[in-house]
CSV table of C-alpha atoms and ligand atoms in Angstrom, one decimal:
chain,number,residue,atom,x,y,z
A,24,UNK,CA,0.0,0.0,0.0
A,25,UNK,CA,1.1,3.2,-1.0
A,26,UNK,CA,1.5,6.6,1.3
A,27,UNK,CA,-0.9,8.0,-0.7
A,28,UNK,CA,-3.6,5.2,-0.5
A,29,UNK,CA,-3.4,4.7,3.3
A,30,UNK,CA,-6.6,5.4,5.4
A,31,UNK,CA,-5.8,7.8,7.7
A,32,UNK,CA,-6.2,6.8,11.8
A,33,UNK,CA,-6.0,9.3,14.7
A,34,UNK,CA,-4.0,7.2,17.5
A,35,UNK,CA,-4.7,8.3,21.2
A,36,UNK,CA,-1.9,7.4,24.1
A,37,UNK,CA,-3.7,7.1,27.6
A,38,UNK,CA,-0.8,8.2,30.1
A,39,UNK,CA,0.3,7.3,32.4
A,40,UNK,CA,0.3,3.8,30.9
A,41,UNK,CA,2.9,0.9,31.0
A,42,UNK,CA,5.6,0.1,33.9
A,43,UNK,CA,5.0,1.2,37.6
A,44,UNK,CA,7.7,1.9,40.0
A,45,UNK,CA,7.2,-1.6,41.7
A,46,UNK,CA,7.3,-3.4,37.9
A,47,UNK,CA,11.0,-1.0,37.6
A,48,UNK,CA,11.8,-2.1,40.8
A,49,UNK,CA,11.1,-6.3,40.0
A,50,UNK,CA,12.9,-6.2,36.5
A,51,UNK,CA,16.2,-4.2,38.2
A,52,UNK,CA,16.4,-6.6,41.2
A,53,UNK,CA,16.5,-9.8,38.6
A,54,UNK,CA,19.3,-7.5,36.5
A,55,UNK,CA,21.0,-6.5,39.6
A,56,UNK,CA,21.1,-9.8,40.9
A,57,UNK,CA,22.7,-11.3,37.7
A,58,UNK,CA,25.3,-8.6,37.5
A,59,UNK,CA,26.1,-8.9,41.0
A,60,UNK,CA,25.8,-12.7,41.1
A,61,UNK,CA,26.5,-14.1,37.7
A,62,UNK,CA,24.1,-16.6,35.7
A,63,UNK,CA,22.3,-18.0,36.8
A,64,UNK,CA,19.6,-16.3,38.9
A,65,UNK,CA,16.5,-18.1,39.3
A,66,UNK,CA,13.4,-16.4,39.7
A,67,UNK,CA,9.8,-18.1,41.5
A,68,UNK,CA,7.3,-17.3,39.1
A,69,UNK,CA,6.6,-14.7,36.0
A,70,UNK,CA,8.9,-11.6,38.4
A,71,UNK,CA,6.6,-9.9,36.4
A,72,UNK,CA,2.9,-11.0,34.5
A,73,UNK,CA,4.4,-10.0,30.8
A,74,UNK,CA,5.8,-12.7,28.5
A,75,UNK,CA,8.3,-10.3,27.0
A,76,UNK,CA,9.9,-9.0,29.8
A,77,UNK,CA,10.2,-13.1,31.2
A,78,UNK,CA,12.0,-13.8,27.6
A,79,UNK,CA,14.5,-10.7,27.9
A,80,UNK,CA,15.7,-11.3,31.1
A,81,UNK,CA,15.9,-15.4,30.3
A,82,UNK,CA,18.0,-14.5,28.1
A,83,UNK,CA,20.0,-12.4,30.0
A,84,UNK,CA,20.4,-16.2,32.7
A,85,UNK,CA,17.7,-15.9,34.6
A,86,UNK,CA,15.8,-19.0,35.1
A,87,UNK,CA,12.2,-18.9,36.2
A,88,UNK,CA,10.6,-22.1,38.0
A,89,UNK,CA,7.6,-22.9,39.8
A,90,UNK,CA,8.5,-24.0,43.1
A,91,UNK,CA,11.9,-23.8,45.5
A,92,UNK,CA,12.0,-27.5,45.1
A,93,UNK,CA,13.5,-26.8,41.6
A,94,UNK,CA,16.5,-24.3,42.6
A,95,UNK,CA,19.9,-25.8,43.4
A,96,UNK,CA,21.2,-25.6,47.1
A,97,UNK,CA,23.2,-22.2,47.5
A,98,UNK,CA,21.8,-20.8,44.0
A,99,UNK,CA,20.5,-17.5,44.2
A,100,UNK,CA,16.7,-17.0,43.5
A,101,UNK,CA,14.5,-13.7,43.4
A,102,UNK,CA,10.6,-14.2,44.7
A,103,UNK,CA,8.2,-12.0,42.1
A,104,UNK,CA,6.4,-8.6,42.8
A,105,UNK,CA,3.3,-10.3,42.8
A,106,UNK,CA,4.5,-11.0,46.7
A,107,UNK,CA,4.6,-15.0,48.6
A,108,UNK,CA,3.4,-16.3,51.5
A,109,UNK,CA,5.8,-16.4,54.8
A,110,UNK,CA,6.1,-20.2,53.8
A,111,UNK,CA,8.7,-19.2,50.4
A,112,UNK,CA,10.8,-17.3,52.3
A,113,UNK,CA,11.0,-19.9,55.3
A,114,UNK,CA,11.3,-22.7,52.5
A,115,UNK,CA,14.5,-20.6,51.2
A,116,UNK,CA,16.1,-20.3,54.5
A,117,UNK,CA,15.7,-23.8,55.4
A,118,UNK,CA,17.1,-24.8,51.8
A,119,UNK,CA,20.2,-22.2,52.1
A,120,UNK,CA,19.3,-20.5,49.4
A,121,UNK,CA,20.3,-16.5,49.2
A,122,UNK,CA,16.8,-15.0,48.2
A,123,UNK,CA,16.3,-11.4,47.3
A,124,UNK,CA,12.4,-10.3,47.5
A,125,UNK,CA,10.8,-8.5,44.7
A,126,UNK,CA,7.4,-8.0,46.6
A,127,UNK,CA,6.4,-4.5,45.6
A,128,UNK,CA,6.4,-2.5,48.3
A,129,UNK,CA,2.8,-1.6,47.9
A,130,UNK,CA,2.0,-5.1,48.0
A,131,UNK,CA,3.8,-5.4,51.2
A,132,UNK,CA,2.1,-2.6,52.8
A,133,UNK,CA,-1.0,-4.7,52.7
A,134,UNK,CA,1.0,-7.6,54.3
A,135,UNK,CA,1.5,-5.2,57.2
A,136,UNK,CA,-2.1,-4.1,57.2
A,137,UNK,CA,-3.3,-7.4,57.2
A,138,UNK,CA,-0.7,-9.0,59.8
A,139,UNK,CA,-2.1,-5.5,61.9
A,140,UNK,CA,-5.4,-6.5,61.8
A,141,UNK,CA,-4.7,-10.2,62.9
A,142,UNK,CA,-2.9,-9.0,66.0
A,143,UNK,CA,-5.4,-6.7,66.8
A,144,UNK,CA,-8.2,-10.1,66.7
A,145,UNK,CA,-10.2,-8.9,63.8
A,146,UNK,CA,-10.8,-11.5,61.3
A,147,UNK,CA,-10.1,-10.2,57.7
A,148,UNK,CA,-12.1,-9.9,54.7
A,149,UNK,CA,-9.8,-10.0,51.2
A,150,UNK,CA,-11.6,-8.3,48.4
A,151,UNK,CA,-9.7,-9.9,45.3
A,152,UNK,CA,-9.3,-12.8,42.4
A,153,UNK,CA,-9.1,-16.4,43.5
A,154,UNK,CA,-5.9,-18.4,42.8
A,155,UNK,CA,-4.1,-15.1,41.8
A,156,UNK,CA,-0.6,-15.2,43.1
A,157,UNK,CA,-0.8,-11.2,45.1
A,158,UNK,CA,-4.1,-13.3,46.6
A,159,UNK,CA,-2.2,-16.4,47.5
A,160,UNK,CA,0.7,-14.2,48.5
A,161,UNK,CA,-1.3,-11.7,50.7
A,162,UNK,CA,-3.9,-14.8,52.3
A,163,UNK,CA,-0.6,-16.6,53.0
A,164,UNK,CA,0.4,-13.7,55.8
A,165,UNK,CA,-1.5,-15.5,58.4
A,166,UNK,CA,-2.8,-19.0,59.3
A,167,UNK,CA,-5.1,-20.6,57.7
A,168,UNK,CA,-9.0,-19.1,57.9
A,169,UNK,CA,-7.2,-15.8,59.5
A,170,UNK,CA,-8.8,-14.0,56.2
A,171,UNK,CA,-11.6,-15.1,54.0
A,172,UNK,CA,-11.5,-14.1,50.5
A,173,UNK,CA,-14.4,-12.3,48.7
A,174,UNK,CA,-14.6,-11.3,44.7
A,175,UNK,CA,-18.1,-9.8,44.3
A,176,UNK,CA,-20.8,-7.6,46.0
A,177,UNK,CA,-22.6,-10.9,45.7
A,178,UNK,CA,-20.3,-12.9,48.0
A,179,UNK,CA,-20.9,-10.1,50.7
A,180,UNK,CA,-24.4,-11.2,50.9
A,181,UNK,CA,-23.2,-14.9,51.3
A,182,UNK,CA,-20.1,-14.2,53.4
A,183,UNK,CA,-19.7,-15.8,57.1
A,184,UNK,CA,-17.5,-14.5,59.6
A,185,UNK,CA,-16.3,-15.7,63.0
A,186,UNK,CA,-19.5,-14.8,65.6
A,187,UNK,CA,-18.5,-12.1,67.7
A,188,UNK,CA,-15.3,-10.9,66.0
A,189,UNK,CA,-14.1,-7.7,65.0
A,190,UNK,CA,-13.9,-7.5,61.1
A,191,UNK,CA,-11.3,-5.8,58.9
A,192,UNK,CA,-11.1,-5.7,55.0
A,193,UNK,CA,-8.3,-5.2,52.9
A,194,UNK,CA,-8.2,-5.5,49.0
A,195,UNK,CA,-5.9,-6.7,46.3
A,196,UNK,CA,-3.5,-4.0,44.6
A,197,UNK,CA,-4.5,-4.2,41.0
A,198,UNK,CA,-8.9,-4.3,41.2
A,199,UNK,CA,-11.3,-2.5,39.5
A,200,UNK,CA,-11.6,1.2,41.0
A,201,UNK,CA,-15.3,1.0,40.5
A,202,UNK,CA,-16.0,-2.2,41.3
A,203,UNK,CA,-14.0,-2.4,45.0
A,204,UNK,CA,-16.0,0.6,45.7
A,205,UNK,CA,-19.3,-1.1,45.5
A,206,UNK,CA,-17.7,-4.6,47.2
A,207,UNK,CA,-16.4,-1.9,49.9
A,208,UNK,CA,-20.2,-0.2,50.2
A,209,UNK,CA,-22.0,-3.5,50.0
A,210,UNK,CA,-19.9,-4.7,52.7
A,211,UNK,CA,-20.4,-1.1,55.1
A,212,UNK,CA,-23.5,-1.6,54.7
A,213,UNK,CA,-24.1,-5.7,55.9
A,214,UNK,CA,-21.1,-4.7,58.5
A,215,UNK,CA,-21.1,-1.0,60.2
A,216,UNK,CA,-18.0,-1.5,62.0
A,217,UNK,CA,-16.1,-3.0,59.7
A,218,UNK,CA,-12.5,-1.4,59.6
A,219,UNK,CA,-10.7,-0.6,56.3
A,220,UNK,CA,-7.3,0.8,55.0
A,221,UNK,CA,-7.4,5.3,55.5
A,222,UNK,CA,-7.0,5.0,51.9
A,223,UNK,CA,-7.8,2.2,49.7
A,224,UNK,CA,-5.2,-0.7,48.9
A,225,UNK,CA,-5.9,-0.3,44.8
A,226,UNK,CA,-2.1,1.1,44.0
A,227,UNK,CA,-1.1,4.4,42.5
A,228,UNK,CA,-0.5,2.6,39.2
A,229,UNK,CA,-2.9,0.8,39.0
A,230,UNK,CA,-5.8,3.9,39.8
A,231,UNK,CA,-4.4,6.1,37.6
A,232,UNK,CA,-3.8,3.6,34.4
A,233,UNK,CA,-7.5,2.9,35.2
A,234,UNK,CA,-8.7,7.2,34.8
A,235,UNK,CA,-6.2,7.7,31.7
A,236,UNK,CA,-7.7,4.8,30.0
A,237,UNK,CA,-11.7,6.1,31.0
A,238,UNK,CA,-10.6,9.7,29.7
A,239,UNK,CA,-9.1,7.5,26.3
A,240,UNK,CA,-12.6,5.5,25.6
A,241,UNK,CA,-14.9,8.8,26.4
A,242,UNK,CA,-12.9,10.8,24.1
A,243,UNK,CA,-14.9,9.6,21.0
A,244,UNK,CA,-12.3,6.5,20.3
A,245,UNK,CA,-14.0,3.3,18.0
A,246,UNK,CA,-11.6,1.0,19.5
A,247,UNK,CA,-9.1,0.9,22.4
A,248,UNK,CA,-6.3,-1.8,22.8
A,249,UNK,CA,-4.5,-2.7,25.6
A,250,UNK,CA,-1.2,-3.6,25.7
A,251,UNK,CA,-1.1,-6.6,28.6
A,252,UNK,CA,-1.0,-10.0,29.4
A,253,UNK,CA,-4.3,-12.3,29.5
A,254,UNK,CA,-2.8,-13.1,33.4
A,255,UNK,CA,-2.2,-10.3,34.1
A,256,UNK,CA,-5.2,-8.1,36.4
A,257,UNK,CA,-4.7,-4.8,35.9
A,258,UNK,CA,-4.6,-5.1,32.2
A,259,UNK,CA,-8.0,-7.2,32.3
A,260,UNK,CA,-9.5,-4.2,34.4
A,261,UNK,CA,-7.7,-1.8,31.8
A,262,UNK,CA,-10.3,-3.5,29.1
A,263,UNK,CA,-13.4,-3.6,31.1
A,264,UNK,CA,-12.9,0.0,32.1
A,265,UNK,CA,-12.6,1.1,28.3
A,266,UNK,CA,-15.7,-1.5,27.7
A,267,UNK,CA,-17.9,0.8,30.7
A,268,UNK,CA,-16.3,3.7,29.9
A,269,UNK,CA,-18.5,3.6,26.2
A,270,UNK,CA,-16.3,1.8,23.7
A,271,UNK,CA,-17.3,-1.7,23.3
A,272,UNK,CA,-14.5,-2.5,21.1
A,273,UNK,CA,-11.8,-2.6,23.7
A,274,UNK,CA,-9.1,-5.7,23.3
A,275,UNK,CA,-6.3,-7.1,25.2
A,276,UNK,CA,-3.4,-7.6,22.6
A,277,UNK,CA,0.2,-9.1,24.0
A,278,UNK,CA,2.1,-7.6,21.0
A,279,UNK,CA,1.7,-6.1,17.7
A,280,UNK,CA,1.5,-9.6,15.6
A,281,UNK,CA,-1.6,-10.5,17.5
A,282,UNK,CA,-4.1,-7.4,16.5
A,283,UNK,CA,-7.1,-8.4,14.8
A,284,UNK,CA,-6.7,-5.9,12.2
A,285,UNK,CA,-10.3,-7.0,10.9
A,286,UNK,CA,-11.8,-6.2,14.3
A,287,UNK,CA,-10.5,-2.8,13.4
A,288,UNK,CA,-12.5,-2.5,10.4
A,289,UNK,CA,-13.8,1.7,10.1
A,290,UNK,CA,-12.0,2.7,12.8
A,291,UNK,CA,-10.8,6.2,12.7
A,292,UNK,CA,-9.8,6.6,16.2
A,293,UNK,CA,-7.7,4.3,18.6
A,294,UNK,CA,-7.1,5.1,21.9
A,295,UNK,CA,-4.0,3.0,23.3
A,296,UNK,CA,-3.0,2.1,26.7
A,297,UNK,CA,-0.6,-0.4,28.4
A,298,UNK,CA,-1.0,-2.2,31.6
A,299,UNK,CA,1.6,-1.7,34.6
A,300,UNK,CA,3.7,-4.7,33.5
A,301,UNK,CA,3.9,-3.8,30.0
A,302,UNK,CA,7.0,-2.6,28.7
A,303,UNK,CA,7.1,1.1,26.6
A,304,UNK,CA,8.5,-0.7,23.5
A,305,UNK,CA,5.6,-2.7,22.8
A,306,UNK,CA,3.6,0.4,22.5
A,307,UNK,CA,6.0,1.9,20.4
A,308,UNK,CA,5.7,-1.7,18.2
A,309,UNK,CA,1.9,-1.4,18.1
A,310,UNK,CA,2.3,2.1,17.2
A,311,UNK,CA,5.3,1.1,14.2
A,312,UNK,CA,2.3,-1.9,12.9
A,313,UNK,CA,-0.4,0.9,12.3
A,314,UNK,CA,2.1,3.0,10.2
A,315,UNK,CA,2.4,0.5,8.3
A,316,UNK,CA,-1.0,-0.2,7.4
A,317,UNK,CA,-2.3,3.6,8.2
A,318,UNK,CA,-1.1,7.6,7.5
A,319,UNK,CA,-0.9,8.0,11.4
A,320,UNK,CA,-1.4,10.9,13.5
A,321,UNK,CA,-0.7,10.6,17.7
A,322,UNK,CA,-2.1,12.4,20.2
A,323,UNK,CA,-1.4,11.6,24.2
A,324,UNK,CA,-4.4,12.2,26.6
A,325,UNK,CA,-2.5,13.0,30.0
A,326,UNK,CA,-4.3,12.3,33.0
A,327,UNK,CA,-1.6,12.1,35.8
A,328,UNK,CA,2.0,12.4,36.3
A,329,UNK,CA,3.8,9.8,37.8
A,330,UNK,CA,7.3,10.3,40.0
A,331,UNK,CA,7.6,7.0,42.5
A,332,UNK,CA,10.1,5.1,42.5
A,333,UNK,CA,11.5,2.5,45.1
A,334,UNK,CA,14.5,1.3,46.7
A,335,UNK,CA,16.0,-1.3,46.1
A,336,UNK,CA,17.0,-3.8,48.6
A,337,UNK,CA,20.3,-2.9,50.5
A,338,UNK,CA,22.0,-6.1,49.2
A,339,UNK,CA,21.9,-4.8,45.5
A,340,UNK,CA,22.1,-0.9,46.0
A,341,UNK,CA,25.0,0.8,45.6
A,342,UNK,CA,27.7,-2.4,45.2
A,343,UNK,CA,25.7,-3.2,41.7
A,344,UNK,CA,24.9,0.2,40.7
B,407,LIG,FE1,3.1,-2.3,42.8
B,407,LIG,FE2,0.8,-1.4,41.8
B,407,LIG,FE3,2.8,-1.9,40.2
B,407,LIG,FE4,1.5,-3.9,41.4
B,407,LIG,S1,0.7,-2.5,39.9
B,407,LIG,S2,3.7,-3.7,41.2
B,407,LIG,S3,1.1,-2.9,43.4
B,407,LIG,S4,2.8,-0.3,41.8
């Protein structure tokens, strides 16, 4: 296709979009850690829910594995910013392996919250996604039935708690603004006294991906894409925020080879985002595909500005740097 016989397509870029500080933080500790250390580094879990990002640092030696049970006696091994239960760490120590914790700290500051709560005799209600490893992560804090685990305003009307026990509820990092809201209400309402965090445990990141990709789908686009993982939550949210926000045709793509460039059919705007564990280049790939097929013009929609960034932990600071 010739310049001259391309459609023309308005592109719109939600920001802030793309990596958080705590993503930054994950993805530096594993590169850190194989500077400091050598190859190879193993890692529990996707450090990270993006295929890409796993892929560039395998290739750089990291190896990822499921369980401890598959990392060599005094290897090193990094645990994921998605956060474990007290179990991996104690696991680690009884295996002698030297472990370095990628746990975003925002994920840890629920940990706290929750561990709070628990010492203070209230039993805890998790708003959050089953088998989702922050959940698993964050449930695995305290013993077993210290925290019962909710996921809809629906399971407030079903929930049981402990007779006679002070209630606290604490929520998963990466939910639907809208969505905890009403869980939070429905469950004020069924419980008076329950307590809850001053402010909500939905991150930064996660919040403000959520208003740039609203102000994206309102402004008139036909079609939104979001650049995430199909594992990964905040990207999922990222779609069914574009969906509510009034553009029906809002899709989770990985990379540029997988748009459906039928299901794109008319469209003269795009609005595009990227989920907090989505690196910048893919954008700038999607972006590179429509060229290709379109005479582009980009406009960014700026909802927030971001500046946090985190430590990282004392063992890799300066020596690595
Ligand atoms: Fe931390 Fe939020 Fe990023 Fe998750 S999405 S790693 S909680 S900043």
């Amino acid at each position: 296709m010739t310049a001259e016989t391309r459609p023309s397509i308005e592109l719109i870029l939600a920001a802030p979009r793309g990596f958080c500080a705590g993503v930054d933080r994950a993805i530096q500790i594993v590169e850190r850690a194989l500077e400091q250390y050598g190859a190879p580094v193993y890692v529990r879990h996707e450090i990270v829910h993006n295929r890409f990002v796993v892929d560039s640092l395998a290739a750089k030696g990291a190896i990822f594995v499921d369980e401890l049970d598959e990392v060599p006696a005094g290897a090193h091994v990094v645990f994921s910013a998605h956060g474990v239960p007290k179990s991996v760490p104690a696991d680690a120590q009884a295996r002698r392996l030297s472990y370095l914790d990628a746990t975003c700290p925002l994920v840890s500051k629920v940990h706290r919250e929750a561990e709070r709560h628990h010492r203070e005799g209230r039993h805890i209600v998790l708003i959050g996604h089953a088998g989702h490893p922050e959940v698993i992560g964050t449930m695995g804090q305290l013993p077993a039935g210290a925290v019962t685990l909710i996921e809809t305003v629906g399971d407030v009307d079903r929930l049981t708690v402990p007779a006679g026990q002070p209630l606290a509820y604490i929520t998963q990092t990466t939910l639907s603004v809208d969505d905890t809201a009403g869980i939070i209400a429905a469950l004020k309402r069924r419980f008076p006294q329950i307590e809850g965090p001053k402010k909500e445990d939905i991150c930064y990141a996660t919040t403000n991906r959520q208003a740039a990709v609203k102000a994206i789908a309102a402004a008139g686009c036909d079609a939104v894409l979001v650049i995430g993982a199909p594992n990964s939550s905040n990207s999922l949210r990222l779609v069914e925020v574009a969906q509510r926000a009034g553009c029906s045709r809002a899709l989770l793509v990985q990379r540029a080879a997988d748009i459906d460039w039928s299901a794109l059919g008319g469209a003269g705007r795009v609005g595009i985002t990227a989920g907090a564990s989505a690196p910048e280049i893919l954008v700038e790939e999607v972006i590179a595909a429509f060229r290709q097929r379109y005479a582009v013009t980009v406009r960014e929609v700026a909802t927030a500005t971001e500046s946090v960034q985190f430590k990282l932990p004392a063992a890799l600071d300066a020596s690595a740097a």
